[in-house]
Coordinates of C-alpha atoms in Angstrom, one line a residue:
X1 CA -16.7 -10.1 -62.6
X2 CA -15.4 -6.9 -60.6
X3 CA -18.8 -6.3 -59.4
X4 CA -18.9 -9.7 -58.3
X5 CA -15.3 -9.6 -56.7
X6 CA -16.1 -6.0 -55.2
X7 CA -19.3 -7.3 -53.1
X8 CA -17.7 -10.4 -51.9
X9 CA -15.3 -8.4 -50.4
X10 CA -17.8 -5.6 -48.9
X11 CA -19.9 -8.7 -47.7
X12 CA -16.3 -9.8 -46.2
X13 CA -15.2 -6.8 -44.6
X14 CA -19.5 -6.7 -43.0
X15 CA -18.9 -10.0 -42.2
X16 CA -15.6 -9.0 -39.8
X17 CA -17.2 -5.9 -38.1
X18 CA -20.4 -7.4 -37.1
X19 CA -18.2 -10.4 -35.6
X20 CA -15.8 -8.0 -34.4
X21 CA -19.1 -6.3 -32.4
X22 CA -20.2 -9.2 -31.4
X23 CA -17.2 -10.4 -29.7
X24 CA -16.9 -7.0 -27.8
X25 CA -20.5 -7.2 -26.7
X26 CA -19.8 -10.3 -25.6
X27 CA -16.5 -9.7 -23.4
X28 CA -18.9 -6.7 -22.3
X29 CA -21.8 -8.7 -21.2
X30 CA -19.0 -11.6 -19.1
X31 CA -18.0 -8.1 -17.6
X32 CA -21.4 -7.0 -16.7
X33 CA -22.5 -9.9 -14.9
X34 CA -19.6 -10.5 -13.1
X35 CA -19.5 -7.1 -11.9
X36 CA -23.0 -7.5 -10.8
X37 CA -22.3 -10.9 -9.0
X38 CA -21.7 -9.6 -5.8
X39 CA -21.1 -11.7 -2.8
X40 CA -22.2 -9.1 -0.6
X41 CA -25.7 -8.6 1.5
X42 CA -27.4 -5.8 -0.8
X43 CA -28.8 -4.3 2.3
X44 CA -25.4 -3.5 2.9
X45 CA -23.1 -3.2 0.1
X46 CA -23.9 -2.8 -3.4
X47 CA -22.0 -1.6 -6.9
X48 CA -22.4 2.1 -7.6
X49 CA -24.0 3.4 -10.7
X50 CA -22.0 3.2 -14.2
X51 CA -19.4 1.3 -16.1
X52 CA -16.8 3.8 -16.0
X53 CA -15.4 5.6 -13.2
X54 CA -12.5 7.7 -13.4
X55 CA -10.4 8.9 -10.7
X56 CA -7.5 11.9 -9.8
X57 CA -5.4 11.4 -7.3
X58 CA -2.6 12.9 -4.9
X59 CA -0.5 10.5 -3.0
X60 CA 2.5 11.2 -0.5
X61 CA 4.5 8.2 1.3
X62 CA 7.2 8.3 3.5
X63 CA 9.0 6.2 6.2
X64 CA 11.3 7.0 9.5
X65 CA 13.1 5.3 12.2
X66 CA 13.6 6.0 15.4
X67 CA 16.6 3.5 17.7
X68 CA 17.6 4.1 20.7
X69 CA 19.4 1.6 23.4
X70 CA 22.6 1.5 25.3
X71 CA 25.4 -1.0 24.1
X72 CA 28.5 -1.2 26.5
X73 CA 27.1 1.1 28.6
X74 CA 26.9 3.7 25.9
X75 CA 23.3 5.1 25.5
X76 CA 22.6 5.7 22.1
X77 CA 19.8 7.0 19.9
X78 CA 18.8 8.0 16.3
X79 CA 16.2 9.2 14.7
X80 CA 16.1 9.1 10.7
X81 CA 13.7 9.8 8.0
X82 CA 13.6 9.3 3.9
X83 CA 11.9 12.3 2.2
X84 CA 8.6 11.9 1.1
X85 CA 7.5 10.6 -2.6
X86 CA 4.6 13.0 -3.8
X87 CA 3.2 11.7 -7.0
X88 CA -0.1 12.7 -8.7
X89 CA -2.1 9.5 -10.6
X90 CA -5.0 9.0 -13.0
X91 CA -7.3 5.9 -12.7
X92 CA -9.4 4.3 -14.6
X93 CA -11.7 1.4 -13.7
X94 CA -14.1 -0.5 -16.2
X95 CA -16.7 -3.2 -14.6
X96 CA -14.0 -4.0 -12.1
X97 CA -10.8 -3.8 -14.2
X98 CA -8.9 -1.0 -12.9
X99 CA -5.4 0.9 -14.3
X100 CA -3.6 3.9 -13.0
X101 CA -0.4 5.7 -14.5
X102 CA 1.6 8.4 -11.9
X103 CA 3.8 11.2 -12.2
X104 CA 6.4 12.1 -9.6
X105 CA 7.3 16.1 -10.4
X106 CA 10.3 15.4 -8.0
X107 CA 11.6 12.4 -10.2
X108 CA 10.8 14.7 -13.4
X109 CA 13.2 17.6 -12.2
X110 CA 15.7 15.0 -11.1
X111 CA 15.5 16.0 -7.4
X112 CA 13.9 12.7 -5.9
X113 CA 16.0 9.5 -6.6
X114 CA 14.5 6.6 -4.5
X115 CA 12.4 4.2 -5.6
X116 CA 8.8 3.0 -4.7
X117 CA 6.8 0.4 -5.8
X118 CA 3.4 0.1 -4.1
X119 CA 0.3 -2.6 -5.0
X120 CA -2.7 -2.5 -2.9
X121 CA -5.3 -5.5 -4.0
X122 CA -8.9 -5.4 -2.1
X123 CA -11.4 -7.6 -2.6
X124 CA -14.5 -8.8 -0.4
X125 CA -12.3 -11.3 1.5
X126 CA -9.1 -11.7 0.9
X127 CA -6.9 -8.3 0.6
X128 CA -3.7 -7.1 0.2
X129 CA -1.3 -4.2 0.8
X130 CA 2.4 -4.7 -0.9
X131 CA 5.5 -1.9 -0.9
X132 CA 9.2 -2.2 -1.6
X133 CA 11.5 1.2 -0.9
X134 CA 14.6 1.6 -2.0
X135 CA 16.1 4.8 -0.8
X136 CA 19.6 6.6 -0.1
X137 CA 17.7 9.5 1.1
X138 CA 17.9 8.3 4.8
X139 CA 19.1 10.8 7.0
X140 CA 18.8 12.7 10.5
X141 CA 20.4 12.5 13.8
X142 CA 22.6 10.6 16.1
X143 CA 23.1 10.6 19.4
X144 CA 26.0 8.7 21.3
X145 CA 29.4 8.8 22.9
X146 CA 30.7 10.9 20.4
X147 CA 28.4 14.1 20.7
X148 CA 25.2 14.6 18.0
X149 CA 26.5 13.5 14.6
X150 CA 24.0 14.1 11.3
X151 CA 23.5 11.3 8.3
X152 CA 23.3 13.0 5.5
X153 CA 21.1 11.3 2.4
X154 CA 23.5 9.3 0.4
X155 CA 24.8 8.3 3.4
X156 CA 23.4 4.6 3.8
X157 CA 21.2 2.8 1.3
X158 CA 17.8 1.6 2.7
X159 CA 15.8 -1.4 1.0
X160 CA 12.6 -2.6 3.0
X161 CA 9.4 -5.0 2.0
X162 CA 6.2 -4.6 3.8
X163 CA 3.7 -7.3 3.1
X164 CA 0.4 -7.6 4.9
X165 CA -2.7 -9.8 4.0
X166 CA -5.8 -10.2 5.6
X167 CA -8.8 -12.1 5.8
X168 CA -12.6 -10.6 6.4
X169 CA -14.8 -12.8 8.6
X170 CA -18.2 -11.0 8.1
X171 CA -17.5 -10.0 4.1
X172 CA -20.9 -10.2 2.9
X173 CA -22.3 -7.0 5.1
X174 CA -18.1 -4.9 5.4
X175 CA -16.6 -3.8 1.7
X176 CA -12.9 -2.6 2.3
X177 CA -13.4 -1.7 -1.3
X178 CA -16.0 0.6 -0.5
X179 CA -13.6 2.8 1.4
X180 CA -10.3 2.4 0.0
X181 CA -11.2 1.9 -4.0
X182 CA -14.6 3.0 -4.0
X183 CA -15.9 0.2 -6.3
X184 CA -19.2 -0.6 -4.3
X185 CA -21.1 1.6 -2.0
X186 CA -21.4 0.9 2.2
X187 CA -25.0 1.6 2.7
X188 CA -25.6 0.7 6.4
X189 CA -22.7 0.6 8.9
X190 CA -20.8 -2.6 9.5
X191 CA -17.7 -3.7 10.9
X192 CA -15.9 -7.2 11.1
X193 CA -13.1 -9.1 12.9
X194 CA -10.3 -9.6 10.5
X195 CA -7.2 -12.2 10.4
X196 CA -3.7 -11.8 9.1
X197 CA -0.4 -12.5 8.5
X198 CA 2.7 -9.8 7.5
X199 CA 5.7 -9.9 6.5
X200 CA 9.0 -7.3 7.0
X201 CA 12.4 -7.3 5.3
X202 CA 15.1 -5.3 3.9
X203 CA 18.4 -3.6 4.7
X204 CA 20.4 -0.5 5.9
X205 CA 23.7 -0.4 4.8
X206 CA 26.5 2.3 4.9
X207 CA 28.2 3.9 1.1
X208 CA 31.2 4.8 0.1
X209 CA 29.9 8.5 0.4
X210 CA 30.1 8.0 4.0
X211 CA 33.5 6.3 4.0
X212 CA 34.8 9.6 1.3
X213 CA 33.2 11.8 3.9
X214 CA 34.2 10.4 7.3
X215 CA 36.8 7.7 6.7
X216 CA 36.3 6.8 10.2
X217 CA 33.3 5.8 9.9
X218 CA 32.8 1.5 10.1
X219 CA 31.1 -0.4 7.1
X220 CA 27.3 -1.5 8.7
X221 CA 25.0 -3.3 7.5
X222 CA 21.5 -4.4 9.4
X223 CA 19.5 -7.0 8.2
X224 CA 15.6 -7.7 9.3
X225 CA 13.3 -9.9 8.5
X226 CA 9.6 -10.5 10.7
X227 CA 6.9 -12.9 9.6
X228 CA 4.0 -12.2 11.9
X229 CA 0.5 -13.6 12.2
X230 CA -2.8 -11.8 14.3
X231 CA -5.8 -10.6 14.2
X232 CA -7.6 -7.0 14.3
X233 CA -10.7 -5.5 13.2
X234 CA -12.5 -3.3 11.5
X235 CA -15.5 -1.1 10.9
X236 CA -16.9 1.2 8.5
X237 CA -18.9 4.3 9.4
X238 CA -21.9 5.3 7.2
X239 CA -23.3 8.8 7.8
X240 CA -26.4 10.5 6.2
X241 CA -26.2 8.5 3.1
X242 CA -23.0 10.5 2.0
X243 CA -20.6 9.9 4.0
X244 CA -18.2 7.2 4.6
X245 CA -15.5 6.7 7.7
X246 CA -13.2 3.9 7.6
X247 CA -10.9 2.4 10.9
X248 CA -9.5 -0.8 11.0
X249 CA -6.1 -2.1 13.0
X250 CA -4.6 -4.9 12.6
X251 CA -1.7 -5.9 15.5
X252 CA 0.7 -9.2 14.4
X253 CA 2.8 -11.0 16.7
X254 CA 6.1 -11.9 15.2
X255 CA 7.0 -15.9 14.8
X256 CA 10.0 -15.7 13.3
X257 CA 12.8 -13.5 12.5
X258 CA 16.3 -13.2 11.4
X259 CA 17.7 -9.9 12.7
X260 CA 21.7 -9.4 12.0
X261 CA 24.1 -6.8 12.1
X262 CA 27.5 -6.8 10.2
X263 CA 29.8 -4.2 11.6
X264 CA 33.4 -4.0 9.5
X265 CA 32.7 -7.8 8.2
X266 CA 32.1 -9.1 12.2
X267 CA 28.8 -10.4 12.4
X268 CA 26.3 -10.2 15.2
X269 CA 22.6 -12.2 15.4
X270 CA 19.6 -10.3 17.3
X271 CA 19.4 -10.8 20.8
X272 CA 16.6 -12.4 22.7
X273 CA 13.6 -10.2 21.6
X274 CA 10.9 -8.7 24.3
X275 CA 8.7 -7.1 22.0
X276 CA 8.3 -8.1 18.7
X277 CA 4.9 -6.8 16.6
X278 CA 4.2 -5.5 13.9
X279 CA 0.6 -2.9 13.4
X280 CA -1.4 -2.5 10.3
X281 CA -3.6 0.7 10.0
X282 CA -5.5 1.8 7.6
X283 CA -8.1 5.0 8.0
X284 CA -10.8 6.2 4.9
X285 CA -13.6 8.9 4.6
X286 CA -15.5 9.0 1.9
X287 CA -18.1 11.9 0.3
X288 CA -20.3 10.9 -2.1
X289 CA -21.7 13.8 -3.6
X290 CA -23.6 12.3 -5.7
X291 CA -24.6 9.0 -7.4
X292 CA -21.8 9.8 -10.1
X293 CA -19.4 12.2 -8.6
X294 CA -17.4 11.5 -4.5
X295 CA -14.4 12.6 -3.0
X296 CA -12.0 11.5 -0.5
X297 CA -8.9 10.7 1.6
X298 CA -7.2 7.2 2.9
X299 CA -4.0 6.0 4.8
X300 CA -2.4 2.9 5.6
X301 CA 0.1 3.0 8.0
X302 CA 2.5 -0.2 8.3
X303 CA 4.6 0.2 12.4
X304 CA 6.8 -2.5 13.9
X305 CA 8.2 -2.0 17.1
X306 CA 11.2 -4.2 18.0
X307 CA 12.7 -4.9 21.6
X308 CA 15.6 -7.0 22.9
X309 CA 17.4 -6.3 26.4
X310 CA 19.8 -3.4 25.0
X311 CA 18.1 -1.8 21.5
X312 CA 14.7 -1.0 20.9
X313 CA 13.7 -0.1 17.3
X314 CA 10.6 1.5 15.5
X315 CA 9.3 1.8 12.1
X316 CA 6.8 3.5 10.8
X317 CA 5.9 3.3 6.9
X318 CA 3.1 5.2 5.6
X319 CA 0.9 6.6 2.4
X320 CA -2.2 9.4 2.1
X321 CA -4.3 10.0 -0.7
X322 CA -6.6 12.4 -1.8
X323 CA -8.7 11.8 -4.6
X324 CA -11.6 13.1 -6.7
X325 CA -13.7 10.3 -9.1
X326 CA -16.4 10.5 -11.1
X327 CA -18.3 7.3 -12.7
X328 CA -20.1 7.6 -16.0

């Protein structure tokens, strides 16, 4: 009766591992074919070789302003910086499904203290580039009626959200993934107009540090907030089979805002605006050294340049990476 008892639950257990491979070779096969069902002109773009492709990367971010205007007949002007965020990532992508884990050796040590949150989603046509900062590592110069003062970090707490989607136009023949997550391969050079829409908003505001520091100093807080829709384009570069270049822009026109500065609890709307835009770059070179191993660099740059009759202000967010991958 043991016998009995011992192969029913061998045959069990037999019975569990072949289902068990059998439902991974099936969620394997789903992932094969949709991998493989590509949208794109083959001439053009195709998948690169393997189901596994791993990927080391170095990544620095930063983000300054620059102000300058004259109020009362006071000219004024300030030029401000965060310090940069320089992390180091591992990636890992399987038939399309990607995941990534970073280390910041600044946050480690206890040195760096803001706070960055960036998600970048490419696809053949629709894509996306997302970041929220929160810093208090603002700082740099002043210029005004009172001499050259210096912001120190600590000094004013800055939150911002840059949002900017686009759409491709001629997506069967141009792969943004190709340059900026390397998931399919740009065999002949192509470029395409693209359309899109972005989004700015966040906050400056002054802390107590500054008040503990210089009590004369007011209690400010700016608020901004641009929606913008456009148009840009862009084109990718293919050079002796290896190598890959990447340029695209993409310029917005801002259609509505809500720009307001609190200075000691009086409140002030945004004048009449002259310029209002926002810029989307984004620049890529690629090396493939080989059908399994490639190398490379990218940026994406997010400017807005804002104008009314007294203040003119300009932003300029931005990311490089470097990055070695191979695919197995």
């Amino acid at each position: 009766m043991s016998g009995v008892f011992f192969f029913a639950f061998a045959n069990e257990i037999v019975a569990q591992t072949l289902t068990q491979a059998e439902r991974r070779a099936r969620i394997d096969s789903t992932l094969t074919a949709r991998y493989y069902r590509t949208p794109y002109d083959t001439n053009y773009v195709i998948r690169p070789e393997g189901k596994l492709t791993l990927k080391l990367r170095l990544n620095q971010t930063g983000n300054d302003f620059h102000v300058k205007g004259t109020v009362n007949d006071i000219y004024s002007k300030a030029d401000l910086k965060t310090s940069h965020k320089t992390t180091m990532s591992i990636g890992a992508s399987y038939r399309g499904i990607s995941a990534a884990v970073a280390i910041n050796p600044a946050k480690i040590k206890g040195v760096y203290k803001d706070y960055e949150f960036n998600l970048n989603y490419y696809s053949n046509r629709l894509s996306l580039d997302l970041s929220y900062q929160r810093s208090e590592t603002l700082a740099g110069d002043i210029i005004g009626d009172r001499g050259e003062q210096h912001l120190q970090s600590d000094d004013v707490t800055l939150k911002v959200l840059n949002i900017a989607g686009y759409y491709t136009f001629n997506h069967r023949r141009f792969s943004y993934p190709a340059a900026f997550t390397q998931s399919y391969v740009q065999r002949r050079s192509a470029g395409s107009w693209l359309a899109g829409i972005s989004y700015q908003g966040g906050s400056i505001k002054t802390t107590d540090n500054l008040k503990a520091r210089n009590p004369n100093a007011p209690d400010v807080r700016i608020y901004i907030g641009h929606l913008g829709i456009g148009g840009g384009y862009g084109y990718n570069w293919v050079l002796g089979k290896k190598w890959l270049l990447h340029l695209s822009l993409l310029p917005t026109f801002v259609v509505y805002n809500r720009n307001n500065m609190t200075v000691n609890d009086e409140r002030k709307e945004a004048q009449h605006m002259q310029l209002n835009m926002m810029f989307n770059e984004r620049a890529a070179i690629v090396y493939n050294i080989s059908p399994r191993y490639f190398v490379g660099a990218t940026a994406v740059v997010n400017n807005s340049v804002f104008k009314d009759d007294a203040v003119t202000v300009n932003q300029n967010k931005w990311r490089a990476r470097a990055f070695i991958g191979m695919r197995f």
